[in-house]
Tab-separated table of C-alpha atoms and ligand atoms in Angstrom:
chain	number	residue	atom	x	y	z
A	1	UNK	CA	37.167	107.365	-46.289
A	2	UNK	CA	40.819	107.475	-46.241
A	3	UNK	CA	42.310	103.801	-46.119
A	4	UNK	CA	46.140	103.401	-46.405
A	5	UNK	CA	47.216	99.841	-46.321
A	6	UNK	CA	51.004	98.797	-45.616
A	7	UNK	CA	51.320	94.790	-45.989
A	8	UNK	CA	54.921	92.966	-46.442
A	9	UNK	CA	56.739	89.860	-44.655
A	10	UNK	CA	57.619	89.682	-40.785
A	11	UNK	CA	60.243	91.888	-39.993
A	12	UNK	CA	60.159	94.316	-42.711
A	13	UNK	CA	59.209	97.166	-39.966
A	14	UNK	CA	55.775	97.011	-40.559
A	15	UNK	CA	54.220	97.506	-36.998
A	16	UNK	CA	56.469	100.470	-36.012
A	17	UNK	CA	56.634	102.192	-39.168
A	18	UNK	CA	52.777	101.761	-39.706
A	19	UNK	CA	52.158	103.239	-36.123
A	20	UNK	CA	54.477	105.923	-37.021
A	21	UNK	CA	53.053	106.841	-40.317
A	22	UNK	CA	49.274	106.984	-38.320
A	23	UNK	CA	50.484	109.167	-35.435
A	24	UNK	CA	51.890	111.590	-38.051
A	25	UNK	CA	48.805	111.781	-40.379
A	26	UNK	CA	46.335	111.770	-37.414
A	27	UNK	CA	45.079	108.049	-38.723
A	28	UNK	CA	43.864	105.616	-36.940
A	29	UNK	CA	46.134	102.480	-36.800
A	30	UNK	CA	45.145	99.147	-37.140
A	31	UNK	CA	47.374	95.937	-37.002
A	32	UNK	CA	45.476	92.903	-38.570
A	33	UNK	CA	48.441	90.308	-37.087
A	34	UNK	CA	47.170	90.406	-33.833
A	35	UNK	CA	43.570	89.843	-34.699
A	36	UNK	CA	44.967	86.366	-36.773
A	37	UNK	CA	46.949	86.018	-33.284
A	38	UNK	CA	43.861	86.428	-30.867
A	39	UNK	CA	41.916	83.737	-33.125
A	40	UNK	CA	45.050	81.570	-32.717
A	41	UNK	CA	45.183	81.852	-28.793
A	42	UNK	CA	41.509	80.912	-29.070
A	43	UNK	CA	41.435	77.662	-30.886
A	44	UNK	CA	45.012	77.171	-28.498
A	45	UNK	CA	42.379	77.420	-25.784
A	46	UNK	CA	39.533	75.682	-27.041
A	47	UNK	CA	41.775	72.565	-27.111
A	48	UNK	CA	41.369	71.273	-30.859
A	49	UNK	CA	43.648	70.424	-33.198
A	50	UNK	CA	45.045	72.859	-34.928
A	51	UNK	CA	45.652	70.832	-38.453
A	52	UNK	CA	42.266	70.166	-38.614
A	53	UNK	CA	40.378	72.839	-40.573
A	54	UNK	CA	37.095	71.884	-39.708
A	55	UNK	CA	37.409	71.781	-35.700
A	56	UNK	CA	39.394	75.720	-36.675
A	57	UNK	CA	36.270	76.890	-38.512
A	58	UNK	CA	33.790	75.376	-35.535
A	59	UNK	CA	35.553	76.765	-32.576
A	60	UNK	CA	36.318	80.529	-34.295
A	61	UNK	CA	31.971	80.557	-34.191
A	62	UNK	CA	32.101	80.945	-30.478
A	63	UNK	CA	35.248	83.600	-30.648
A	64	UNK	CA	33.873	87.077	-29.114
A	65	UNK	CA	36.583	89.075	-30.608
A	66	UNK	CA	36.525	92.285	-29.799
A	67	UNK	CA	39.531	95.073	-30.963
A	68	UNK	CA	40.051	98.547	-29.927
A	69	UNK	CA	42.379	100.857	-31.848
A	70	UNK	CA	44.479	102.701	-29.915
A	71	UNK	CA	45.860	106.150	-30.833
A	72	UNK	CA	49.895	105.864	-30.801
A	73	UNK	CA	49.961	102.266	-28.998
A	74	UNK	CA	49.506	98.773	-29.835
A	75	UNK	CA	46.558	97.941	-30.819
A	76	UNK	CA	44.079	95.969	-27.800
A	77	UNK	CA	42.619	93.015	-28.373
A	78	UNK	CA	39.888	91.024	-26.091
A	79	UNK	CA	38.495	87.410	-25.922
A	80	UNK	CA	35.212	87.698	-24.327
A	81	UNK	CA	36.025	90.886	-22.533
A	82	UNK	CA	39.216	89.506	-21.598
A	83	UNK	CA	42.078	91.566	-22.667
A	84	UNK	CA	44.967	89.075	-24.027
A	85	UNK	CA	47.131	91.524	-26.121
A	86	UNK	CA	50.429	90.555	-24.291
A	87	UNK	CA	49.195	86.509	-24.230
A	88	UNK	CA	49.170	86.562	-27.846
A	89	UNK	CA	52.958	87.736	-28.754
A	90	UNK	CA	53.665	84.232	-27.166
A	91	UNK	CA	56.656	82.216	-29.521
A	92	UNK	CA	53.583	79.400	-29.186
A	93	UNK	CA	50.939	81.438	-30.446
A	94	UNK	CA	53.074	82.519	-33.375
A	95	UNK	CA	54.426	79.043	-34.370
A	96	UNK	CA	50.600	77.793	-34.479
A	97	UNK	CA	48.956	80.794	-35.941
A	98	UNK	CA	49.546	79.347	-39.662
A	99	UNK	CA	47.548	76.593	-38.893
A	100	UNK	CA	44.121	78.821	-38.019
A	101	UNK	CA	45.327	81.963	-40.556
A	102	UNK	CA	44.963	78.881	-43.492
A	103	UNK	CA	41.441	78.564	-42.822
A	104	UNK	CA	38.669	80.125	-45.070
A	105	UNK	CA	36.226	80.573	-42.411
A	106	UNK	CA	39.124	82.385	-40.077
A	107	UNK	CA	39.985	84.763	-43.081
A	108	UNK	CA	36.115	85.710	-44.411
A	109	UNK	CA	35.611	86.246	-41.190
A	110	UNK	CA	37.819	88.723	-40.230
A	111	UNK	CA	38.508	90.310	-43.621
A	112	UNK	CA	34.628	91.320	-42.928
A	113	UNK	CA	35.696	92.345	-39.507
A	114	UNK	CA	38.739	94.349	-41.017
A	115	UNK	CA	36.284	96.212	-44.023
A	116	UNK	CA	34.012	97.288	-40.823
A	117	UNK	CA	36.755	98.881	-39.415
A	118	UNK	CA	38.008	100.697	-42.123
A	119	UNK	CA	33.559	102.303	-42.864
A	120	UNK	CA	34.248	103.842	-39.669
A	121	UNK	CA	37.235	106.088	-40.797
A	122	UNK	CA	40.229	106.875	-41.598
A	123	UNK	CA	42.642	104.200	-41.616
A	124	UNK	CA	46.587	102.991	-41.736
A	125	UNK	CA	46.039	99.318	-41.888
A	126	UNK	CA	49.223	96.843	-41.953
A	127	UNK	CA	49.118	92.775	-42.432
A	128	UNK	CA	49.603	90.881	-45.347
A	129	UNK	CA	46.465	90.991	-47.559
A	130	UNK	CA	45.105	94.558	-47.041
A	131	UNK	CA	46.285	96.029	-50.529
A	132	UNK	CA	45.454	93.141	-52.541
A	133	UNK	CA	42.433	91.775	-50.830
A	134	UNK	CA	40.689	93.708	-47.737
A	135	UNK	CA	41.220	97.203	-49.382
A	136	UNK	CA	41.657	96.974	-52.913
A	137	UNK	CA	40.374	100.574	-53.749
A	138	UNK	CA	42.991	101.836	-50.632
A	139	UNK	CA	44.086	105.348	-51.383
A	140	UNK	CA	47.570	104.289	-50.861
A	141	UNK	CA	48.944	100.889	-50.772
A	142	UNK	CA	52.354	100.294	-49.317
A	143	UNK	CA	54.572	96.844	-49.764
A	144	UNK	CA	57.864	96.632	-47.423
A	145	UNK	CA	60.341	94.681	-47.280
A	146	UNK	CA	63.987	93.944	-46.781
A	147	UNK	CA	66.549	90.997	-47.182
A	148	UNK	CA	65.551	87.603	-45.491
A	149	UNK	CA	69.762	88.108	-43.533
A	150	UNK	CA	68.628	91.623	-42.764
A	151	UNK	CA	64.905	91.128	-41.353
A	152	UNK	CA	66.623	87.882	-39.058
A	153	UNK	CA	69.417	90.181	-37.803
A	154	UNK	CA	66.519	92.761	-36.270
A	155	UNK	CA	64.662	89.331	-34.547
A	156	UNK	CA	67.703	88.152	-33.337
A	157	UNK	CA	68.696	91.683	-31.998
A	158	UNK	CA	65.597	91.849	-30.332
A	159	UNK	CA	65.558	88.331	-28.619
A	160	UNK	CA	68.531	89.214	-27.321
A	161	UNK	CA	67.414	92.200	-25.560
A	162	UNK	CA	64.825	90.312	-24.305
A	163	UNK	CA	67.179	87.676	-22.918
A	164	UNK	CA	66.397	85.042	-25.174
A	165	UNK	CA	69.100	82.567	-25.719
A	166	UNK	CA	68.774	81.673	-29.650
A	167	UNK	CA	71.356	81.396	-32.621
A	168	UNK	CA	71.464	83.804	-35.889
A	169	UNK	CA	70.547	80.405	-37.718
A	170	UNK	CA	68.123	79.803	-36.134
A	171	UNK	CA	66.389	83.343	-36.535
A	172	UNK	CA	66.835	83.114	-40.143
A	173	UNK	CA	65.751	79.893	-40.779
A	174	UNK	CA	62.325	80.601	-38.170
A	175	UNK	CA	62.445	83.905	-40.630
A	176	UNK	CA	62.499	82.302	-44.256
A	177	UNK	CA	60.028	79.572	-43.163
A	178	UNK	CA	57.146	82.054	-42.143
A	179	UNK	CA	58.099	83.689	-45.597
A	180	UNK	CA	57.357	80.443	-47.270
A	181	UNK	CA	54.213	80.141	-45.337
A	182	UNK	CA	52.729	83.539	-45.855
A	183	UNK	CA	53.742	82.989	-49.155
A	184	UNK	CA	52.099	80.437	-50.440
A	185	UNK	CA	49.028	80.804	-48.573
A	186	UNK	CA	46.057	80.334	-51.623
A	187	UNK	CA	43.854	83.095	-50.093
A	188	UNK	CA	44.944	86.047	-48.779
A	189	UNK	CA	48.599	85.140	-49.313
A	190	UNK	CA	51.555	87.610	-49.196
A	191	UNK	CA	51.735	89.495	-52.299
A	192	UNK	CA	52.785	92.848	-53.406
A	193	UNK	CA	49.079	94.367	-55.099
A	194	UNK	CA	50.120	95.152	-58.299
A	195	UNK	CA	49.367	99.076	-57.745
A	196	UNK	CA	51.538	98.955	-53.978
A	197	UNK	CA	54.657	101.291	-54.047
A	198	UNK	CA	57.818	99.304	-52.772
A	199	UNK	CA	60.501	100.461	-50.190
A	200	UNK	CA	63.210	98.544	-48.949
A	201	UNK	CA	63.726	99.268	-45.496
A	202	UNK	CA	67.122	97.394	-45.357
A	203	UNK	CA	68.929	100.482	-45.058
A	204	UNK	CA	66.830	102.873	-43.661
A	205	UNK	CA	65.717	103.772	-40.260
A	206	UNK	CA	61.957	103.382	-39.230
A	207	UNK	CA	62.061	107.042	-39.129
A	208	UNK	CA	62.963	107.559	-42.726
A	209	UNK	CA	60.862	105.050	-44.245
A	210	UNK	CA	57.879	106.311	-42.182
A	211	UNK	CA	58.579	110.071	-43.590
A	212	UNK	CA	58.678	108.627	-47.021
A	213	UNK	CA	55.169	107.105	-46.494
A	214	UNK	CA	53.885	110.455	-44.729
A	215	UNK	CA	55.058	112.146	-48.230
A	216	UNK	CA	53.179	109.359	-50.407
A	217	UNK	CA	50.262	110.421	-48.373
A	218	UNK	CA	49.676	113.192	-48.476
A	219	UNK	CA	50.384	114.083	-52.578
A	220	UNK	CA	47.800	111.156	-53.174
A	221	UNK	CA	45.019	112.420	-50.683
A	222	UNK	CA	45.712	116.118	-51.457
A	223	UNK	CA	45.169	114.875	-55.187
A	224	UNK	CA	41.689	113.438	-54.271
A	225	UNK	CA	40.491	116.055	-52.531
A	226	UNK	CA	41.472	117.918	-55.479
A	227	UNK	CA	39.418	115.851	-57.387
A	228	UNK	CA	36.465	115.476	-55.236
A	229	UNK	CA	35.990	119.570	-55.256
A	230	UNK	CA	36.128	119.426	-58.810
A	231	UNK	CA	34.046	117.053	-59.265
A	232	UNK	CA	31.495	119.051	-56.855
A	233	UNK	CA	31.954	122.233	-58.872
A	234	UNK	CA	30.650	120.533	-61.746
A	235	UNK	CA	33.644	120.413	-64.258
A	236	UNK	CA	34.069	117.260	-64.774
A	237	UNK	CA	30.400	116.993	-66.219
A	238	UNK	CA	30.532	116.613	-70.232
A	239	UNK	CA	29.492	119.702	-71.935
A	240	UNK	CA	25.944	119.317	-73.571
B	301	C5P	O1	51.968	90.645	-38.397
B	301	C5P	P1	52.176	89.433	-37.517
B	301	C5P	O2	53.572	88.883	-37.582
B	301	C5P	O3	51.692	89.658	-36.128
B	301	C5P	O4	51.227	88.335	-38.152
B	301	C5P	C1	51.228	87.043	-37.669
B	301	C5P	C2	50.712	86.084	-38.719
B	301	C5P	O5	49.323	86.315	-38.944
B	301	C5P	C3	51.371	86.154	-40.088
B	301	C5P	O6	52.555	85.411	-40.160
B	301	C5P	C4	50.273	85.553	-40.971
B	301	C5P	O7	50.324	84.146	-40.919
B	301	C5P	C5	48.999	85.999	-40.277
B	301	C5P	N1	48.409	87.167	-40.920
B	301	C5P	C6	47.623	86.963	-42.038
B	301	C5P	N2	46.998	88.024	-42.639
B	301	C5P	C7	47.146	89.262	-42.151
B	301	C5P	C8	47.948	89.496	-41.014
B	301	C5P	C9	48.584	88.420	-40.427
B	301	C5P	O8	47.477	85.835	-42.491
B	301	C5P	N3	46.491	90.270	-42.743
């Protein structure tokens, strides 16, 4: 199997580039965020408290969770064959998600989820624990990032598009505060894996850091197939 994982902090271009990098290798795409958002929406709905581990880890038992990966588009989520991929890009649902992406139970759960995914092919996988944790052995493992000013400046673009009345400040305070958060999560935390290639994507377009990845790509699974049909041909066998 083919497993390419891209992880790094919010607003490093991680969903766009990710779903550009799968198009253009024929890869599946999947974006682990919005499974962590779909269990968030669920304990939202199940009406516990949120800072309390142990009602988080009791109501994600009764989450039907159910993902499909969708070939150039988002990918859709469903909570009990509901589909709630728009309900969970909610500013709500992404202030509380911390709360229920802290919890063991939450992260075993779908890390086990995340490893089915990727037996059943090829995969471009982006979060913030797929090189170091989900995917260790990933044929390719990605880290983005770019300035804390310049990842802000793209939020606060886009709320602005969308109408939202919100300061620069603001953005980049909301910005470095998820960083802390992600950051010093114990398991599954944000980290670069210590094999991950980096790429700053503060002054590059999605286009150009997605092209760089496609390169990556394909040198590292050409090399393995390489590999694999020597292997087959028997010439990597010690001589007797
Ligand atoms: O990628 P996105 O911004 O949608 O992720 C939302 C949140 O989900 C992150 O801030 C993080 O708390 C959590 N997350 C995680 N592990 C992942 C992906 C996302 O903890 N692999």
């Amino acid at each position: 199997m083919n497993i390419i994982t891209i992880d790094g902090p919010s607003g490093a271009g991680k969903s766009t580039i990710t779903r550009l990098v799968a198009a253009r290798l024929g890869l599946r795409y999947l974006d682990t965020g919005a499974m962590y958002r779909a269990a968030t929406l669920h304990c939202m709905k199940a009406g516990i408290r949120l800072d309390d581990p142990k009602a988080v880890a009791g109501a994600i038992k009764t989450l039907k969770l159910d993902v499909e990966l969708v070939p150039d588009g988002p990918v859709k989520v469903r909570i009990g064959g509901q589909d709630v991929t728009d309900k969970i890009r909610t500013p709500e649902v992404t202030r509380n998600i911390h709360h229920v992406a802290d919890v063991m139970e939450v992260r075993d759960w779908l890390v086990k989820m995340q490893r089915e995914i990727g037996q059943q092919g090829d995969l471009v996988t982006e979060g913030r624990d797929q090189g170091t944790l989900v995917f260790p052995h990933a044929d390719l493992k990605v880290y983005l990032f770019a300035s804390p000013e310049v990842r802000a400046r793209r939020r606060f673009n886009e709320l602005k598009q969308r109408g939202m009345e919100t300061s620069f400040d603001e953005v980049l305070k909301d910005v470095s505060h998820r960083d802390h958060l992600d950051m010093s999560r114990e398991h599954g935390g944000l980290r670069k894996a210590l094999d991950a290639v980096e790429l700053d994507t503060s002054n590059l377009t999605p286009d150009e850091v997605a092209e760089a990845i496609v390169k990556l790509a394909k040198s590292r699974l050409s090399a393995k197939t390489r590999k694999i049909d020597k292997s087959k041909l028997g010439l990597d066998k010690p001589k007797a």
